[in-house]
Short mmCIF file of C-alpha atoms in Angstrom, two decimals:
data_model
loop_
_atom_site.label_atom_id
_atom_site.label_comp_id
_atom_site.label_asym_id
_atom_site.label_seq_id
_atom_site.Cartn_x
_atom_site.Cartn_y
_atom_site.Cartn_z
CA MET A 10 0.00 0.00 0.00
CA SER A 11 1.36 3.41 -0.99
CA ALA A 12 2.09 6.09 1.59
CA TRP A 13 -0.71 8.26 0.13
CA LYS A 14 -3.31 5.51 0.42
CA LEU A 15 -2.30 4.81 4.00
CA TRP A 16 -2.48 8.50 4.87
CA LYS A 17 -5.86 8.80 3.12
CA GLN A 18 -7.29 5.90 5.13
CA MET A 19 -6.13 7.56 8.33
CA PHE A 20 -7.54 10.89 7.21
CA ASP A 21 -10.94 9.35 6.36
CA ALA A 22 -11.12 7.71 9.78
CA TRP A 23 -10.15 10.97 11.51
CA GLU A 24 -12.65 12.99 9.42
CA SER A 25 -15.53 10.67 10.19
CA THR A 26 -14.81 10.65 13.94
CA THR A 27 -14.25 14.41 14.07
CA ALA A 28 -17.39 15.21 12.05
CA ASP A 29 -19.51 13.02 14.36
CA PHE A 30 -17.94 14.61 17.44
CA MET A 31 -18.47 18.16 16.09
CA GLU A 32 -22.08 17.32 15.31
CA GLN A 33 -22.63 16.21 18.89
CA VAL A 34 -21.00 19.42 20.15
CA LEU A 35 -23.01 21.65 17.82
CA ARG A 36 -26.27 19.92 18.75
CA SER A 37 -25.74 20.80 22.37
CA PRO A 38 -27.98 23.56 23.77
CA ALA A 39 -24.85 24.86 25.51
CA VAL A 40 -23.57 25.86 22.04
CA LEU A 41 -26.83 26.61 20.22
CA GLU A 42 -28.36 28.91 22.86
CA PRO A 43 -25.39 31.30 23.13
CA GLY A 44 -25.03 31.24 19.32
CA GLY A 45 -28.66 32.34 18.94
CA ALA A 46 -28.35 34.94 21.69
CA TRP A 47 -25.22 36.44 20.10
CA LEU A 48 -26.85 36.65 16.66
CA THR A 49 -30.05 38.16 18.08
CA GLY A 50 -28.05 40.71 20.10
CA MET A 51 -26.09 41.81 17.03
CA MET A 52 -29.26 42.10 14.96
CA LYS A 53 -31.02 44.22 17.58
CA LEU A 54 -27.98 46.47 17.71
CA LYS A 55 -28.07 46.89 13.94
CA THR A 56 -31.81 47.62 13.96
CA ALA A 57 -31.32 50.30 16.62
CA SER A 58 -28.51 52.00 14.68
CA ASP A 59 -30.51 51.82 11.41
CA LYS A 60 -33.51 53.39 13.15
CA MET A 61 -31.35 56.23 14.44
CA ALA A 62 -29.96 56.90 10.97
CA ALA A 63 -33.48 56.75 9.48
CA GLY A 64 -34.64 59.23 12.14
CA TRP A 65 -32.03 61.73 10.96
CA TRP A 66 -33.02 61.33 7.31
CA GLY A 67 -36.69 61.71 8.24
CA ALA A 68 -35.96 64.85 10.24
CA LEU A 69 -34.41 66.36 7.11
CA GLY A 70 -37.57 65.54 5.16
CA LEU A 71 -35.84 62.89 3.05
CA PRO A 72 -37.26 59.45 2.28
CA THR A 73 -35.58 56.71 4.25
CA LYS A 74 -34.18 53.52 2.78
CA ARG A 75 -37.22 51.66 4.14
CA ASP A 76 -39.60 54.17 2.43
CA GLN A 77 -37.89 53.54 -0.89
CA GLU A 78 -38.00 49.78 -0.38
CA ARG A 79 -41.74 49.91 0.39
CA THR A 80 -42.42 52.00 -2.73
CA LEU A 81 -40.45 49.68 -4.99
CA HIS A 82 -42.17 46.66 -3.48
CA LEU A 83 -45.58 48.21 -4.14
CA ILE A 84 -44.61 48.84 -7.77
CA ASN A 85 -43.59 45.18 -8.09
CA GLN A 86 -46.88 44.10 -6.55
CA LEU A 87 -48.81 46.31 -8.95
CA HIS A 88 -47.01 44.65 -11.85
CA SER A 89 -48.02 41.23 -10.46
CA ARG A 90 -51.66 42.31 -10.15
CA ILE A 91 -51.63 43.53 -13.77
CA LEU A 92 -50.32 40.11 -14.82
CA ASP A 93 -53.13 38.49 -12.78
CA LEU A 94 -55.68 40.62 -14.65
CA GLU A 95 -54.12 39.80 -18.03
CA GLU A 96 -54.41 36.11 -17.23
CA ARG A 97 -58.06 36.49 -16.24
CA LEU A 98 -58.79 38.45 -19.39
CA GLU A 99 -57.11 35.83 -21.54
CA GLY A 100 -59.11 33.13 -19.76
CA ALA A 101 -62.35 35.01 -20.36
CA GLU A 102 -61.58 35.51 -24.06
CA ARG A 103 -60.88 31.80 -24.60
CA PRO A 104 -63.88 29.86 -25.93
CA MET B 10 2.31 11.16 -7.03
CA ILE B 11 4.20 13.20 -9.66
CA GLU B 12 1.03 13.39 -11.76
CA ARG B 13 -0.81 14.69 -8.70
CA LEU B 14 1.81 17.37 -8.04
CA LEU B 15 1.82 18.47 -11.68
CA GLY B 16 -1.96 18.63 -11.58
CA LEU B 17 -1.84 20.82 -8.49
CA THR B 18 0.55 23.25 -10.17
CA ARG B 19 -1.90 23.57 -13.08
CA LEU B 20 -4.87 24.39 -10.84
CA ALA B 21 -4.09 28.10 -10.61
CA ARG B 22 -4.17 28.41 -14.41
CA ARG B 23 -7.51 26.65 -14.84
CA THR B 24 -10.27 28.82 -16.24
CA PRO B 25 -13.54 28.66 -14.31
CA PRO B 26 -15.95 26.19 -15.95
CA ALA B 27 -18.85 27.60 -17.95
CA VAL B 28 -22.17 26.59 -16.37
CA GLY B 29 -25.84 26.62 -17.42
CA LEU B 30 -25.13 26.30 -21.14
CA THR B 31 -28.24 24.49 -22.40
CA PRO B 32 -30.00 26.99 -24.70
CA ALA B 33 -33.21 28.41 -23.22
CA ASP B 34 -35.75 31.17 -23.89
CA VAL B 35 -37.31 33.43 -21.27
CA VAL B 36 -41.07 32.87 -21.51
CA HIS B 37 -42.09 34.92 -18.48
CA ARG B 38 -40.57 37.62 -16.27
CA GLU B 39 -41.97 38.98 -13.00
CA ASN B 40 -40.22 40.93 -10.27
CA LYS B 41 -36.76 39.26 -10.15
CA TRP B 42 -37.75 35.76 -11.25
CA ARG B 43 -37.92 34.37 -14.77
CA LEU B 44 -39.39 31.28 -16.30
CA LEU B 45 -37.04 29.62 -18.79
CA ARG B 46 -37.98 27.08 -21.42
CA TYR B 47 -35.18 24.92 -22.77
CA ARG B 48 -34.93 24.56 -26.52
CA PRO B 49 -35.26 21.07 -27.97
CA THR B 50 -32.02 19.38 -28.98
CA GLY B 51 -31.09 20.31 -32.52
CA GLY B 52 -33.63 23.10 -32.64
CA GLY B 53 -35.20 21.92 -35.92
CA PRO B 54 -38.91 21.35 -36.50
CA GLY B 55 -38.43 17.57 -36.18
CA ASP B 56 -36.78 18.00 -32.81
CA ALA B 57 -39.87 19.21 -30.95
CA PRO B 58 -40.54 17.65 -27.52
CA ARG B 59 -41.98 14.14 -27.88
CA HIS B 60 -43.95 14.09 -24.62
CA ARG B 61 -47.10 16.14 -24.13
CA THR B 62 -46.89 17.16 -20.49
CA PRO B 63 -44.32 19.87 -19.79
CA VAL B 64 -41.90 19.45 -16.90
CA LEU B 65 -41.53 22.40 -14.50
CA LEU B 66 -38.43 22.43 -12.30
CA VAL B 67 -38.53 24.45 -9.07
CA PRO B 68 -35.03 24.94 -7.63
CA SER B 69 -34.25 26.13 -4.12
CA LEU B 70 -34.83 29.82 -3.42
CA ILE B 71 -31.33 30.29 -2.04
CA ASN B 72 -29.34 28.56 -4.79
CA ARG B 73 -28.96 29.25 -8.48
CA HIS B 74 -31.11 27.24 -10.85
CA TYR B 75 -28.15 26.12 -12.98
CA VAL B 76 -27.32 23.32 -10.55
CA LEU B 77 -29.74 21.34 -12.72
CA ASP B 78 -27.90 22.47 -15.85
CA LEU B 79 -24.34 22.36 -14.59
CA THR B 80 -22.02 21.62 -17.51
CA PRO B 81 -22.51 19.82 -20.83
CA GLY B 82 -22.61 16.10 -20.13
CA LYS B 83 -23.37 16.71 -16.46
CA SER B 84 -26.62 18.56 -16.99
CA PHE B 85 -29.89 17.05 -15.82
CA VAL B 86 -31.78 19.51 -18.00
CA GLU B 87 -29.74 18.69 -21.10
CA ALA B 88 -30.40 14.98 -20.55
CA MET B 89 -34.15 15.50 -20.11
CA VAL B 90 -34.39 17.68 -23.22
CA ALA B 91 -32.50 15.02 -25.18
CA ARG B 92 -35.08 12.45 -23.98
CA GLY B 93 -37.86 14.53 -25.51
CA HIS B 94 -39.23 16.36 -22.46
CA ASP B 95 -40.40 19.96 -22.68
CA VAL B 96 -38.46 21.41 -19.74
CA PHE B 97 -39.19 24.70 -17.95
CA ILE B 98 -37.29 26.01 -14.94
CA ILE B 99 -37.78 28.86 -12.51
CA ASP B 100 -34.75 31.14 -12.17
CA TRP B 101 -35.48 32.97 -8.91
CA GLY B 102 -32.96 35.71 -9.71
CA THR B 103 -31.36 37.90 -7.07
CA PRO B 104 -33.65 39.61 -4.59
CA ALA B 105 -33.02 43.34 -4.16
CA ALA B 106 -33.48 45.32 -0.93
CA GLU B 107 -37.19 45.93 -1.62
CA ASP B 108 -37.83 42.18 -1.78
CA ARG B 109 -37.55 41.99 2.01
CA PHE B 110 -41.35 42.36 1.88
CA VAL B 111 -41.91 39.45 -0.52
CA ASP B 112 -43.68 36.86 1.59
CA PHE B 113 -44.17 33.11 1.49
CA ASP B 114 -47.63 33.31 -0.13
CA GLU B 115 -46.31 35.55 -2.90
CA ILE B 116 -43.61 33.03 -3.83
CA CYS B 117 -45.36 29.73 -3.19
CA ASP B 118 -48.83 30.67 -4.37
CA ARG B 119 -48.55 33.51 -6.90
CA TYR B 120 -45.11 32.94 -8.47
CA ILE B 121 -45.17 29.14 -8.68
CA GLY B 122 -48.82 29.25 -9.71
CA ARG B 123 -47.96 31.62 -12.54
CA ALA B 124 -45.05 29.44 -13.63
CA VAL B 125 -47.32 26.37 -13.73
CA ARG B 126 -49.98 28.18 -15.77
CA VAL B 127 -47.53 29.81 -18.19
CA ALA B 128 -45.69 26.52 -18.82
CA ALA B 129 -48.96 24.70 -19.49
CA ARG B 130 -50.29 27.53 -21.67
CA VAL B 131 -47.14 27.78 -23.77
CA ARG B 132 -47.33 24.03 -24.42
CA ASP B 133 -51.09 24.06 -25.09
CA ARG B 134 -50.70 26.87 -27.63
CA GLU B 135 -48.56 24.55 -29.70
CA GLY B 136 -51.57 22.30 -30.08
CA ASP B 137 -50.37 19.11 -28.42
CA GLY B 138 -50.41 20.08 -24.77
CA SER B 139 -51.60 18.35 -21.66
CA GLY B 140 -54.77 20.35 -21.06
CA GLY B 141 -53.23 22.77 -18.59
CA LYS B 142 -51.25 20.29 -16.50
CA VAL B 143 -47.54 20.04 -15.76
CA HIS B 144 -45.17 17.59 -14.13
CA LEU B 145 -43.81 19.44 -11.11
CA LEU B 146 -40.33 18.69 -9.72
CA GLY B 147 -38.98 20.59 -6.73
CA TYR B 148 -35.41 20.28 -5.51
CA CYS B 149 -34.46 20.92 -1.87
CA LEU B 150 -36.38 23.95 -0.56
CA GLY B 151 -37.91 24.18 -4.04
CA GLY B 152 -39.34 20.72 -3.33
CA THR B 153 -41.00 21.95 -0.15
CA LEU B 154 -42.49 24.86 -2.08
CA ALA B 155 -43.64 22.56 -4.89
CA VAL B 156 -45.32 20.17 -2.44
CA ILE B 157 -47.13 23.02 -0.66
CA HIS B 158 -48.24 24.46 -3.99
CA ALA B 159 -49.44 21.06 -5.21
CA ALA B 160 -51.46 20.62 -2.02
CA ALA B 161 -53.09 24.02 -2.46
CA HIS B 162 -53.66 23.75 -6.23
CA PRO B 163 -53.73 20.04 -7.13
CA GLU B 164 -55.84 20.56 -10.26
CA ARG B 165 -52.91 21.58 -12.50
CA ILE B 166 -50.36 18.98 -11.39
CA ALA B 167 -49.99 15.85 -13.55
CA SER B 168 -47.34 14.36 -11.26
CA LEU B 169 -45.15 15.52 -8.39
CA VAL B 170 -41.48 14.77 -7.70
CA ALA B 171 -39.95 15.88 -4.39
CA LEU B 172 -36.20 15.69 -4.89
CA ALA B 173 -34.32 15.81 -1.55
CA ALA B 174 -37.09 18.05 -0.24
CA PRO B 175 -37.51 18.65 3.51
CA ILE B 176 -41.07 17.89 4.60
CA ASP B 177 -40.85 16.84 8.24
CA PHE B 178 -38.91 19.58 9.98
CA ASP B 179 -38.73 17.64 13.25
CA GLU B 180 -36.20 15.53 11.34
CA ALA B 181 -34.28 18.44 9.84
CA GLY B 182 -31.13 18.10 11.98
CA ILE B 183 -29.00 20.79 13.60
CA MET B 184 -30.64 23.65 11.68
CA ALA B 185 -34.02 22.79 13.15
CA ARG B 186 -32.53 22.57 16.64
CA TRP B 187 -30.82 25.94 16.29
CA VAL B 188 -33.78 27.92 15.00
CA ARG B 189 -35.96 26.33 17.70
CA THR B 190 -33.80 27.65 20.55
CA LYS B 191 -35.42 30.40 22.62
CA SER B 192 -32.51 32.74 21.97
CA PHE B 193 -32.83 32.63 18.15
CA ASP B 194 -35.11 35.54 17.20
CA VAL B 195 -36.00 35.30 13.51
CA GLY B 196 -37.90 38.61 13.71
CA ALA B 197 -34.79 40.44 14.93
CA LEU B 198 -32.77 38.90 12.09
CA VAL B 199 -35.25 39.92 9.39
CA ASP B 200 -35.84 43.40 10.86
CA ALA B 201 -32.12 44.08 10.88
CA MET B 202 -31.04 42.53 7.59
CA GLY B 203 -34.13 42.72 5.36
CA ASN B 204 -33.25 39.82 3.12
CA VAL B 205 -31.34 37.15 5.05
CA PRO B 206 -27.80 37.36 3.63
CA TRP B 207 -26.53 34.27 1.86
CA PRO B 208 -23.15 34.27 3.66
CA LEU B 209 -25.02 33.81 6.93
CA MET B 210 -26.99 30.87 5.55
CA GLN B 211 -23.88 29.39 3.94
CA ALA B 212 -22.06 29.57 7.28
CA ALA B 213 -24.98 27.75 8.91
CA PHE B 214 -24.83 25.03 6.23
CA HIS B 215 -21.07 24.64 6.77
CA LEU B 216 -21.81 23.89 10.42
CA LEU B 217 -23.74 20.81 9.28
CA ARG B 218 -20.42 19.23 8.27
CA PRO B 219 -17.56 21.41 9.53
CA THR B 220 -14.88 19.07 8.12
CA LEU B 221 -16.26 19.28 4.58
CA PRO B 222 -13.83 21.97 3.28
CA LEU B 223 -10.91 19.82 4.41
CA THR B 224 -12.39 16.72 2.79
CA LYS B 225 -12.83 18.66 -0.45
CA ALA B 226 -9.21 19.84 -0.34
CA VAL B 227 -7.98 16.27 0.11
CA SER B 228 -10.18 15.05 -2.79
CA LEU B 229 -8.72 17.82 -4.91
CA VAL B 230 -5.15 16.72 -4.16
CA GLU B 231 -6.06 13.07 -4.72
CA ARG B 232 -7.65 13.65 -8.14
CA ALA B 233 -5.59 16.67 -9.29
CA TRP B 234 -4.48 14.71 -12.38
CA ASP B 235 -8.05 13.99 -13.52
CA ASP B 236 -9.31 16.81 -15.76
CA GLU B 237 -12.85 15.50 -15.93
CA PHE B 238 -13.09 15.31 -12.15
CA LEU B 239 -11.65 18.82 -11.84
CA ASP B 240 -14.18 20.26 -14.32
CA GLY B 241 -17.04 18.80 -12.29
CA PHE B 242 -15.46 19.77 -8.98
CA PHE B 243 -14.99 23.41 -9.92
CA ALA B 244 -18.41 23.65 -11.54
CA VAL B 245 -20.06 22.46 -8.31
CA GLU B 246 -17.80 24.75 -6.25
CA ARG B 247 -18.74 27.67 -8.44
CA TRP B 248 -22.41 26.91 -7.95
CA SER B 249 -22.15 26.33 -4.21
CA ASN B 250 -20.47 29.72 -3.72
CA ASP B 251 -22.93 31.56 -5.97
CA ASN B 252 -25.89 31.81 -3.60
CA VAL B 253 -28.71 34.27 -3.19
CA SER B 254 -30.19 35.92 -0.14
CA PHE B 255 -33.58 34.83 1.21
CA PRO B 256 -36.45 37.38 0.97
CA GLY B 257 -36.98 38.49 4.57
CA ALA B 258 -40.74 38.14 5.04
CA CYS B 259 -40.68 34.75 3.33
CA TYR B 260 -37.81 33.58 5.55
CA ARG B 261 -39.66 34.60 8.69
CA ARG B 262 -42.69 32.50 7.76
CA TYR B 263 -40.51 29.63 6.55
CA ILE B 264 -38.75 29.43 9.93
CA GLU B 265 -41.81 30.06 12.08
CA ALA B 266 -44.32 27.87 10.26
CA LEU B 267 -42.14 25.08 8.91
CA TYR B 268 -39.01 24.80 11.06
CA ARG B 269 -40.57 25.74 14.39
CA ASP B 270 -44.19 24.66 14.04
CA ASN B 271 -43.65 21.81 11.53
CA ALA B 272 -46.97 23.02 10.14
CA LEU B 273 -46.81 21.15 6.84
CA VAL B 274 -46.81 17.78 8.56
CA THR B 275 -49.21 18.72 11.34
CA GLY B 276 -51.71 20.23 8.89
CA ARG B 277 -51.60 23.71 10.42
CA LEU B 278 -50.08 25.43 7.38
CA SER B 279 -52.09 27.83 5.26
CA LEU B 280 -51.29 29.37 1.89
CA ALA B 281 -52.94 32.62 0.83
CA GLY B 282 -55.55 32.07 3.54
CA GLN B 283 -56.39 28.50 2.50
CA PRO B 284 -55.41 25.48 4.62
CA VAL B 285 -52.73 23.25 3.09
CA ARG B 286 -53.62 19.56 3.40
CA LEU B 287 -51.12 17.11 1.95
CA GLN B 288 -53.98 14.61 1.67
CA ARG B 289 -55.29 16.75 -1.21
CA ILE B 290 -52.32 15.69 -3.35
CA THR B 291 -53.78 12.84 -5.35
CA CYS B 292 -51.55 12.96 -8.43
CA PRO B 293 -48.77 10.36 -8.82
CA THR B 294 -46.08 11.33 -6.31
CA LEU B 295 -42.40 10.38 -6.18
CA ALA B 296 -40.07 11.11 -3.25
CA VAL B 297 -36.34 10.94 -3.96
CA THR B 298 -33.94 10.84 -1.02
CA PHE B 299 -30.20 10.27 -0.63
CA GLU B 300 -28.44 8.14 1.99
CA GLY B 301 -25.56 10.57 2.53
CA ASP B 302 -27.60 13.77 2.53
CA HIS B 303 -26.44 15.94 5.47
CA ILE B 304 -28.63 18.89 4.47
CA VAL B 305 -31.98 17.10 4.10
CA PRO B 306 -31.96 13.88 6.13
CA GLU B 307 -33.77 11.00 4.45
CA ALA B 308 -36.44 10.78 7.12
CA SER B 309 -37.39 14.40 6.52
CA GLY B 310 -38.12 13.81 2.82
CA ARG B 311 -39.54 10.32 2.75
CA VAL B 312 -42.42 11.08 5.13
CA LEU B 313 -44.19 12.83 2.24
CA LEU B 314 -45.47 9.50 0.95
CA ASP B 315 -47.19 8.75 4.26
CA LEU B 316 -49.12 12.01 4.08
CA VAL B 317 -50.26 12.46 0.47
CA GLY B 318 -53.55 11.08 -0.81
CA SER B 319 -52.09 9.67 -4.03
CA ALA B 320 -52.90 6.11 -5.06
CA ASP B 321 -49.66 5.97 -7.06
CA LYS B 322 -46.81 6.95 -4.72
CA ARG B 323 -43.25 5.73 -4.92
CA SER B 324 -39.85 6.38 -3.46
CA ILE B 325 -36.35 6.28 -4.84
CA ARG B 326 -33.49 5.99 -2.37
CA LEU B 327 -30.00 6.44 -3.76
CA ARG B 328 -26.48 6.60 -2.42
CA GLY B 329 -24.75 9.96 -2.41
CA GLY B 330 -25.11 13.44 -1.01
CA HIS B 331 -27.50 16.33 -1.47
CA VAL B 332 -25.84 17.71 -4.61
CA GLY B 333 -23.55 14.93 -5.83
CA ALA B 334 -26.37 12.44 -6.23
CA VAL B 335 -28.23 14.87 -8.52
CA VAL B 336 -25.45 16.21 -10.75
CA SER B 337 -22.73 13.54 -10.84
CA ARG B 338 -21.85 11.27 -13.75
CA LYS B 339 -23.42 8.45 -11.73
CA ALA B 340 -26.69 10.38 -11.53
CA ALA B 341 -26.82 10.26 -15.34
CA THR B 342 -27.16 6.48 -15.18
CA THR B 343 -29.17 6.12 -11.96
CA LEU B 344 -31.43 9.04 -11.08
CA TRP B 345 -32.01 10.74 -14.42
CA PRO B 346 -33.33 7.73 -16.39
CA GLN B 347 -35.73 6.96 -13.54
CA LEU B 348 -37.12 10.49 -13.50
CA SER B 349 -37.53 10.47 -17.27
CA ALA B 350 -39.30 7.09 -17.10
CA TRP B 351 -41.59 8.45 -14.36
CA TRP B 352 -42.64 11.39 -16.51
CA ILE B 353 -43.11 9.27 -19.62
CA GLU B 354 -45.25 6.85 -17.63
CA HIS B 355 -47.44 9.68 -16.40
CA ASP B 356 -47.53 11.65 -19.64
CA CYS B 357 -51.07 12.67 -20.49
CA ALA B 358 -50.67 10.95 -23.86
CA ASN B 359 -49.96 7.59 -22.26
CA ASP B 360 -52.67 5.11 -21.45
CA GLY B 361 -50.81 2.32 -19.71
CA PRO B 362 -48.15 2.36 -17.01
CA ALA B 363 -44.52 1.85 -17.97
CA HIS B 364 -41.85 0.18 -15.87
CA LEU B 365 -39.93 2.50 -13.57
CA PRO B 366 -36.62 0.75 -12.87
CA GLY B 367 -35.37 0.83 -9.29
CA ALA B 368 -38.33 2.60 -7.70
CA ALA B 369 -40.08 1.12 -4.68
CA ASN B 370 -43.83 1.14 -5.07
CA ASP B 371 -45.61 2.38 -1.96
CA SER B 372 -49.06 2.20 -3.49
CA PRO B 373 -51.71 0.54 -1.36
#
């Protein structure tokens, strides 16, 4: 057996054991709970800073990023409704 | 060993593989998504699709559609077109900031519904269609969406294939455990980010098998001399690093209703105000699962057959992982012929059943 094949066999055995062990670790609430709490904390921090920035824009009478997103979304929805109507019309015209 | 070393030195000079090359036309466009129809092989008048019922492929929302059309010779789509199927696919596109408001109903009800109707209409206009029906195949999260849509609108579905699609989210592994922890606040995530960024989701998927990058590196060294392997390897790598973010409102419902509440299995899910009952799926249904799938465990996908109301329901269980079993050279001789046979058997033009090699029949 070549040195590479021997090394590969050892690597495969190590990988399988390590992956199983890591899965057990990651499944543990002791890892998942703090992971979730950290992510949630960071997200709340971002939301708070975004709100502050939006407040400044609003105070200057300018549309915020969220205002623009809402408007664009409504335009997209209008387009979808027009397509709905076109489909209905086509269905009604069909014998 | 020398061949391997020489191969490794050539890696840096390799050009990235071209992907998604099967010729297609855009037959519908709405918001960021498009419906593509693949051209028949040859493109001449005699090369028109031989089977009446069109096939609509629904890929995952967070991955690019070209995984099903990877490279010539390793393309599921190319193989199906060559076998005479009229293949349509949804390209979900890239959500922009305003798509944070696109919700689950919009995607699963309106967008997939439109794709089903347009595909059937395009085929019917050519005079030999299936009377408004399509074969629906959903892959991964696209499979979950396809199943939910089929349960809400069964009238237009000729047959349903759930390809490595998570259905029972109690069986969905570490991801389900994580999003079910009290400290994980999906609302805070969506409020802050809008669309859920793909790097965050990719990092979560890497946690499912943290040793995978190392395994890939070793495979690369081992097969560095094999050009065909390298082409496939880099094509899949290109695809797996070319992800899209998840529309925020849709993600929130996906996590709350499916991951946390397991509402599809428990019958508590609704779509556009209507209850979703899997029992309403009565068309022929096929569930495909893979033994080595770390992303969608087999148990999560196979349960579909216990819940649908179909008289003709079958399962295919293959070796391999979530992606490899769908796009590998082996898939071309195992999975693809079986899917083609399934569609031919259930083509609206066919009267009698055909043999589907390798599939287990779960019919009563």
